[in-house]
PDB file of C-alpha atoms in Angstrom:
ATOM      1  CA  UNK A  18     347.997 222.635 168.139  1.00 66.00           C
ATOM      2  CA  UNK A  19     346.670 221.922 164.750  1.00 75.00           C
ATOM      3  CA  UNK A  20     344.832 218.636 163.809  1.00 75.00           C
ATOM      4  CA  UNK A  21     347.785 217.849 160.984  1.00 74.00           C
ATOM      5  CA  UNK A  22     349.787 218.209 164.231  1.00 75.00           C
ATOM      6  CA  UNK A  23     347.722 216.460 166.977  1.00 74.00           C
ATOM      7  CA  UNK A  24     347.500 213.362 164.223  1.00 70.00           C
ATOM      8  CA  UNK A  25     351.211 213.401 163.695  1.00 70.00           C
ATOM      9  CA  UNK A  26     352.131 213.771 167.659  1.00 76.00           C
ATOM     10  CA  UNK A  27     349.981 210.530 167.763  1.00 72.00           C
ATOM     11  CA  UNK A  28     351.581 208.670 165.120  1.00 74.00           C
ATOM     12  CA  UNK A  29     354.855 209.622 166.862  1.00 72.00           C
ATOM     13  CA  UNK A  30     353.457 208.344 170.025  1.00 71.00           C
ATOM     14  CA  UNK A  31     352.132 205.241 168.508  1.00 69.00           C
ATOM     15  CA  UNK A  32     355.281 204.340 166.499  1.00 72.00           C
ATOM     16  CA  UNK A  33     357.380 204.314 170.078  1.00 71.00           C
ATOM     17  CA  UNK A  34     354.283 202.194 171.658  1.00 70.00           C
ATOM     18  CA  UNK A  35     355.060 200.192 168.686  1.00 70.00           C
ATOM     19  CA  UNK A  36     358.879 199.946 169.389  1.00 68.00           C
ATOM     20  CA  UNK A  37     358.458 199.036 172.984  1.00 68.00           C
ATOM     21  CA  UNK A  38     356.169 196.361 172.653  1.00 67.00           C
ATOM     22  CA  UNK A  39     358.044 195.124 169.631  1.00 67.00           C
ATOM     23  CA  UNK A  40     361.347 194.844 172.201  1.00 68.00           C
ATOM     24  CA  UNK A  41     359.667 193.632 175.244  1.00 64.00           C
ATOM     25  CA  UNK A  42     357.858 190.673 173.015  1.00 67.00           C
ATOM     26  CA  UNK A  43     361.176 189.786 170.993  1.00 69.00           C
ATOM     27  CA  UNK A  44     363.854 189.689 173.917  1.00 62.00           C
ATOM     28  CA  UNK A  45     365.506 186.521 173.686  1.00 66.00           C
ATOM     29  CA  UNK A  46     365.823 184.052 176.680  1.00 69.00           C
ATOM     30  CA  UNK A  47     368.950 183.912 178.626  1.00 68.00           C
ATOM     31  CA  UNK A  48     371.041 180.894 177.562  1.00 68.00           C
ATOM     32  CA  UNK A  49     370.941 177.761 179.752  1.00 69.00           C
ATOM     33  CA  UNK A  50     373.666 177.933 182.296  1.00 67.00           C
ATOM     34  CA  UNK A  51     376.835 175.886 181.522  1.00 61.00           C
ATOM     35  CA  UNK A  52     376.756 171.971 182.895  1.00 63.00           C
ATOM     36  CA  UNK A  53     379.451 169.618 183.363  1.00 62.00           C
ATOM     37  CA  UNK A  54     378.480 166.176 181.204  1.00 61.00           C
ATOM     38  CA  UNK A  55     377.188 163.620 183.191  1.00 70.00           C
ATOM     39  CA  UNK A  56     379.698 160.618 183.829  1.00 68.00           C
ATOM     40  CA  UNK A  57     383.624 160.766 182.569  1.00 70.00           C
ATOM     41  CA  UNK A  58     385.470 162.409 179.773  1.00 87.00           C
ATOM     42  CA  UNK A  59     387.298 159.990 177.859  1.00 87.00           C
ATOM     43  CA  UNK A  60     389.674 160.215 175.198  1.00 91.00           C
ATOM     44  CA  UNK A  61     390.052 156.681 173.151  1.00 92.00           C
ATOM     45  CA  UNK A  62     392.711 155.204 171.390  1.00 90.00           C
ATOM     46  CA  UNK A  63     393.875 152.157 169.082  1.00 94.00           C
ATOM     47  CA  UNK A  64     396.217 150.097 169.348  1.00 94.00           C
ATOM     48  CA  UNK A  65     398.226 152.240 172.013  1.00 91.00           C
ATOM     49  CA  UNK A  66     401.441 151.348 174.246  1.00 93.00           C
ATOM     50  CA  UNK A  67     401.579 152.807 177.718  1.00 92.00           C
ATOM     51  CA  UNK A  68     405.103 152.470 179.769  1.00 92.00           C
ATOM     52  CA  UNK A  69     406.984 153.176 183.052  1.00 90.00           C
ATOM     53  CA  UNK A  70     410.918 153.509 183.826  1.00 90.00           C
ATOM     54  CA  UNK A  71     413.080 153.947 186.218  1.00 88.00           C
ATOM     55  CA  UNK A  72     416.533 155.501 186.173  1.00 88.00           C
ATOM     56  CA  UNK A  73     416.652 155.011 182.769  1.00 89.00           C
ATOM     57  CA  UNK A  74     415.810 151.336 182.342  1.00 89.00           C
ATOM     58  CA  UNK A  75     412.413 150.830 181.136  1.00 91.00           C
ATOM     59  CA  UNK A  76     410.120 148.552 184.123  1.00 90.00           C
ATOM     60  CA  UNK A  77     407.052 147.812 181.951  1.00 93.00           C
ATOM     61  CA  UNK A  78     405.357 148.541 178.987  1.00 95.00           C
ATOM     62  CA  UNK A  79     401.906 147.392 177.751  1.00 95.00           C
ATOM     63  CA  UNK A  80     400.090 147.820 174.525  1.00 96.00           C
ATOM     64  CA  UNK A  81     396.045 147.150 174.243  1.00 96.00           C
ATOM     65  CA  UNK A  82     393.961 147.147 171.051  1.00 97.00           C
ATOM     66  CA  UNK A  83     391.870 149.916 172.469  1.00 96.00           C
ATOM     67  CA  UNK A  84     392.575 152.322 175.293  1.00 95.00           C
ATOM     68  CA  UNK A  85     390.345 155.023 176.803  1.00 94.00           C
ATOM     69  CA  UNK A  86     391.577 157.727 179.525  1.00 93.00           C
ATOM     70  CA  UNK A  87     389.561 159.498 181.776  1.00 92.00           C
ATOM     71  CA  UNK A  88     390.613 162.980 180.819  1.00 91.00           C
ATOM     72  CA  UNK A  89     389.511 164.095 184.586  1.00 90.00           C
ATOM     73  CA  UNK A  90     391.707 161.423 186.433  1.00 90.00           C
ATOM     74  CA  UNK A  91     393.614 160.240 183.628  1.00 91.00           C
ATOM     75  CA  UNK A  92     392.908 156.355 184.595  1.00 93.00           C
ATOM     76  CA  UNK A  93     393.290 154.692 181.748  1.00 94.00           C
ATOM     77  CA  UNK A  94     391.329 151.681 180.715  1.00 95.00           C
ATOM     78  CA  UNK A  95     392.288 148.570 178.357  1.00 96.00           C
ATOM     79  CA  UNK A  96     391.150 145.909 176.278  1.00 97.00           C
ATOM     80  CA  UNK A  97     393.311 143.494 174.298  1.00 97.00           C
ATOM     81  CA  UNK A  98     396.188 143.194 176.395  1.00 97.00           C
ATOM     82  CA  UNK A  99     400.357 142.382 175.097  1.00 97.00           C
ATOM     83  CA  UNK A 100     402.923 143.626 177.094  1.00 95.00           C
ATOM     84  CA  UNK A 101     406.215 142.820 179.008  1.00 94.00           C
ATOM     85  CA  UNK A 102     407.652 143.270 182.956  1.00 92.00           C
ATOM     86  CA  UNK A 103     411.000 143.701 182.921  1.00 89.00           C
ATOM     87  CA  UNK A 104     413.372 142.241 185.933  1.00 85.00           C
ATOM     88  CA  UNK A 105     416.802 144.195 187.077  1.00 82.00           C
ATOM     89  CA  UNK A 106     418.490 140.994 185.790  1.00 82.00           C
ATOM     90  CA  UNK A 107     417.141 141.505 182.058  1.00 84.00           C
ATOM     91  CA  UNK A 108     414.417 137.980 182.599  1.00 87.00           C
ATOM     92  CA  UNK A 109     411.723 139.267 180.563  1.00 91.00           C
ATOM     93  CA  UNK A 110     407.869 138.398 181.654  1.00 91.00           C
ATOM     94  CA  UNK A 111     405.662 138.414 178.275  1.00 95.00           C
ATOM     95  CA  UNK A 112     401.782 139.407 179.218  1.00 96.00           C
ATOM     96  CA  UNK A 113     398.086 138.691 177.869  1.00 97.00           C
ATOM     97  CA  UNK A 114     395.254 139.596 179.187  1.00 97.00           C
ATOM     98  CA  UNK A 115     391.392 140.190 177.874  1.00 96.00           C
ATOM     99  CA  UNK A 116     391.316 143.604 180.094  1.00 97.00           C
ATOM    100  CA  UNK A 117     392.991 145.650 182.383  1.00 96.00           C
ATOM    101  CA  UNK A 118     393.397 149.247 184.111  1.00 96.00           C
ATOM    102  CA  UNK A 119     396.112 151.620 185.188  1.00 95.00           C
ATOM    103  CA  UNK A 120     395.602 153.626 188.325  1.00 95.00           C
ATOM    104  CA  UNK A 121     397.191 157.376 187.514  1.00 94.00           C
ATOM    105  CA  UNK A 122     397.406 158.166 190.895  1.00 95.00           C
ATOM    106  CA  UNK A 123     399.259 155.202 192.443  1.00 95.00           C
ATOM    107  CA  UNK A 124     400.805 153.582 189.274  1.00 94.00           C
ATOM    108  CA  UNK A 125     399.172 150.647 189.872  1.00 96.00           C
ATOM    109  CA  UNK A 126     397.968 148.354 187.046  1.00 96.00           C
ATOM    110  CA  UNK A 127     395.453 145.391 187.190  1.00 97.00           C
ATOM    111  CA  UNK A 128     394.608 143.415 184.447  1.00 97.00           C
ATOM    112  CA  UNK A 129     391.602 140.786 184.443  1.00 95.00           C
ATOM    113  CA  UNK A 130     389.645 137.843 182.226  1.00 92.00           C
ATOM    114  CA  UNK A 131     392.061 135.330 181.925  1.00 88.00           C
ATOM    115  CA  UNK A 132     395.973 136.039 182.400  1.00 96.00           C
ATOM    116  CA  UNK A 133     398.773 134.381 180.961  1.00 96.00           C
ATOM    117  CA  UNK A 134     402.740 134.933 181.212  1.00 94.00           C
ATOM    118  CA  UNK A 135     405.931 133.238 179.536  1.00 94.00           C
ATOM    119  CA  UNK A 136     409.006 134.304 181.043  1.00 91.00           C
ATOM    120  CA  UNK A 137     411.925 134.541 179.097  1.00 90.00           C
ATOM    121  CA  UNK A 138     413.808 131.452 180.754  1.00 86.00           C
ATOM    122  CA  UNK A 139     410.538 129.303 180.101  1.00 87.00           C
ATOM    123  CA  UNK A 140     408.355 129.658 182.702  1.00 89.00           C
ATOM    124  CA  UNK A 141     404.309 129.802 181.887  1.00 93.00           C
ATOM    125  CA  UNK A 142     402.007 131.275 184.572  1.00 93.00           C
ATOM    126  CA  UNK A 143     397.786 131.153 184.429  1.00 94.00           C
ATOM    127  CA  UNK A 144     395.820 133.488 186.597  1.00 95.00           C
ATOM    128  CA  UNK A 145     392.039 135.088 186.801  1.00 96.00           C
ATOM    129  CA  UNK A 146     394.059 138.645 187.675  1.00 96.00           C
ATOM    130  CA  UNK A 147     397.258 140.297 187.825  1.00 96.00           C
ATOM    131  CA  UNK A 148     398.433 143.145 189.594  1.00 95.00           C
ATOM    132  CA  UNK A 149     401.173 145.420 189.154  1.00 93.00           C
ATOM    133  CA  UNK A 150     402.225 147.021 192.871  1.00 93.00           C
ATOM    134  CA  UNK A 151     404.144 150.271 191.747  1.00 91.00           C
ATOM    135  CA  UNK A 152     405.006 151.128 194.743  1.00 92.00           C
ATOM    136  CA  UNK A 153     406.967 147.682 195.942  1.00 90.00           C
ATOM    137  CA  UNK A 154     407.896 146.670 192.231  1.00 89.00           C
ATOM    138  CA  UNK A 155     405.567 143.734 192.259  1.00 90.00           C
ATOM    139  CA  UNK A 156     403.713 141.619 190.048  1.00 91.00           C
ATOM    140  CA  UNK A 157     401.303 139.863 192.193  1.00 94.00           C
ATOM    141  CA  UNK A 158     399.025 136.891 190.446  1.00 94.00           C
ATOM    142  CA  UNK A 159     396.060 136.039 191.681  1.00 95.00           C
ATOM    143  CA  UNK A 160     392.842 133.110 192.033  1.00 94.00           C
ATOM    144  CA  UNK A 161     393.862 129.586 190.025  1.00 92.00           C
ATOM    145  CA  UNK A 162     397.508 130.654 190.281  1.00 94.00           C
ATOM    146  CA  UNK A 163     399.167 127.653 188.161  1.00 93.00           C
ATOM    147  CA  UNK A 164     403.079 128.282 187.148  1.00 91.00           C
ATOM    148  CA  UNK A 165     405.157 125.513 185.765  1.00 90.00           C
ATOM    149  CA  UNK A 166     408.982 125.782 185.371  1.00 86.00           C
ATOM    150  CA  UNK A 167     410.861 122.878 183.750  1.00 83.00           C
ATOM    151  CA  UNK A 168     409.980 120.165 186.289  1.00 85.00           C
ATOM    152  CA  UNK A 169     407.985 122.829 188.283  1.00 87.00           C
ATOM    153  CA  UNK A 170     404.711 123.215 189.095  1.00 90.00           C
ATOM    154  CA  UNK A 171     403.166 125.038 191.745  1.00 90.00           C
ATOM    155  CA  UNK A 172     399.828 126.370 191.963  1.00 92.00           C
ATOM    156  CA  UNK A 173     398.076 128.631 194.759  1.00 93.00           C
ATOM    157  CA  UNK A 174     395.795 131.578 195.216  1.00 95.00           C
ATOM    158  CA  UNK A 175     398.526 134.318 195.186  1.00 94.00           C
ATOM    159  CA  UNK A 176     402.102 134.075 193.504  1.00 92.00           C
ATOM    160  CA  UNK A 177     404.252 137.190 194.138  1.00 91.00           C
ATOM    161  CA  UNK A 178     407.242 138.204 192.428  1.00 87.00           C
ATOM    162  CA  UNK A 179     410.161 141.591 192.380  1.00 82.00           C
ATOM    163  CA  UNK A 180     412.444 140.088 189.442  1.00 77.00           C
ATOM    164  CA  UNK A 181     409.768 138.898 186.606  1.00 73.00           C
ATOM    165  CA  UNK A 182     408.804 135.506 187.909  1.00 76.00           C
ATOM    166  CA  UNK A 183     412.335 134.451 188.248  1.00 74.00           C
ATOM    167  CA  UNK A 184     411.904 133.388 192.289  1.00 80.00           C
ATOM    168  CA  UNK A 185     408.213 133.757 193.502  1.00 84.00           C
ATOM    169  CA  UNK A 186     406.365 133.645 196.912  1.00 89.00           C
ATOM    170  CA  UNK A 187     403.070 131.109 196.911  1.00 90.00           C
ATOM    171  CA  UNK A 188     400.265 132.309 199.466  1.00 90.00           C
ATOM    172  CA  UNK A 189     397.294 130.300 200.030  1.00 91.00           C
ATOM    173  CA  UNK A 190     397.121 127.178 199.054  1.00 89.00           C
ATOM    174  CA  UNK A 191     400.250 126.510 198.448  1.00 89.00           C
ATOM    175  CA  UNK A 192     401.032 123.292 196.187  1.00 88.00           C
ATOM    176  CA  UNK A 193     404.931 122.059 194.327  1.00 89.00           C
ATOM    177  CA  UNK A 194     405.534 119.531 192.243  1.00 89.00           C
ATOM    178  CA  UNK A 195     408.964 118.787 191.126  1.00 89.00           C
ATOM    179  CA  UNK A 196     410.587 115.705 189.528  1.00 84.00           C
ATOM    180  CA  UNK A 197     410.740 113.763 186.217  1.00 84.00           C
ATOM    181  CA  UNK A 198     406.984 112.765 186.328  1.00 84.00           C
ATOM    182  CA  UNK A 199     406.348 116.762 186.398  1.00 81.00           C
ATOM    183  CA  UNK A 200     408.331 117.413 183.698  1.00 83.00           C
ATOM    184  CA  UNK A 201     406.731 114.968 181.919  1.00 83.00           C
ATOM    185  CA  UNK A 202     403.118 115.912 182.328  1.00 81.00           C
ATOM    186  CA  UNK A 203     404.193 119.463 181.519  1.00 80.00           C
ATOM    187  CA  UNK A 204     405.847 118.813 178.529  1.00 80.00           C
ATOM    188  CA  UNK A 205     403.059 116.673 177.186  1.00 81.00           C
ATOM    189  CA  UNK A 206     400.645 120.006 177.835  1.00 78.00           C
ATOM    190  CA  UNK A 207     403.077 121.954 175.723  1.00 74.00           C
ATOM    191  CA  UNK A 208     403.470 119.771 173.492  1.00 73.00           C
ATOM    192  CA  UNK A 209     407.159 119.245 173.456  1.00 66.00           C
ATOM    193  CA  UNK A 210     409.521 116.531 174.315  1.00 55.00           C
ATOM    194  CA  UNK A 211     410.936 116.532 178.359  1.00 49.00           C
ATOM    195  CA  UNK A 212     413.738 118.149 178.819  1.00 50.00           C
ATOM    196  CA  UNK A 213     413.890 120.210 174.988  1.00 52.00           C
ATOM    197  CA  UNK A 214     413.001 124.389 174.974  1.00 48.00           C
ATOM    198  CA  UNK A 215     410.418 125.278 171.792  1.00 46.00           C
TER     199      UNK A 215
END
């Protein structure tokens, strides 16, 4: 072998030295393995309306100034709460509340911070809470229950009810009024003259 040889036979063997360093050095690193994000998905939403029927006839339907649904469950959660129950007899129960949440898995709703209902033969209802029981079609109210009715009042910890507040069952602490002086004092809080509908 000549020298001209020998030197190119080691510039051959250098250049693949070369090469396989070069490669070993520059492989890149495996990419991190895929993780699930920590805590729910949620998709949000403005100003959205959410509903329910049954054979037809719609049972309830709420809208709320912003919405977000866990894309995983798809519980959906709400703030700024207007929406209507609906009773088999066509009485109408008009909803607000601060917050509230719909169970996907039982149909349940619950809505929180301060509830208040009008029915649409004039009955007003306060509440801390509400609940919607899909299941048994019933809107159950719940802690400071007060409901007044034309010369009604009745107040209690629970207040139950199938056909939108039209007849109602009071649990704990049960308390009626009824009589002129009732319809009196609950005029004067509405600010309306006994005995007149606004």
């Amino acid at each position: 072998m000549s020298m001209r040889q020998k030197v190119l036979t080691g510039m051959a063997l250098l250049l693949v030295l070369g090469v396989v360093v070069w490669s070993v050095v520059t492989v890149p690193e495996a990419p991190p393995a895929h993780t699930e994000p920590e805590g729910p998905q949620l998709m949000t939403y403005d100003n959205n309306i959410i509903s329910t029927e049954k054979n037809g006839k719609l049972l309830w339907e709420l809208a709320a100034e912003h919405t977000e649904v866990d894309v995983n469950t798809h519980n959906t959660t709400m703030t700024g709460i207007t929406g209507h129950f609906y009773g088999e007899d066509g009485r109408r129960a008009d909803i607000k509340a601060a917050q509230g949440l719909y169970d996907d898995k039982s149909k349940n709703i619950k809505l929180t911070d301060g509830v208040e209902v009008e029915t649409s033969d004039g009955a007003r209802l306060t509440s801390k809470e509400m609940e919607w029981l899909a299941k048994e079609e019933i809107l159950a109210a719940m802690g400071d229950v007060r409901m007044t009715r034309e010369d009604m009042l009745a107040t209690g910890e629970r207040v139950e009810s199938s056909d939108a507040f039209s007849k109602v069952k009071i649990i704990g602490k049960a308390h009626i009024e009824k009589g002129k002086e009732t319809a009196r004092k609950i005029a004067e809080e509405q600010g309306k003259e006994p005995g007149k509908q606004n």
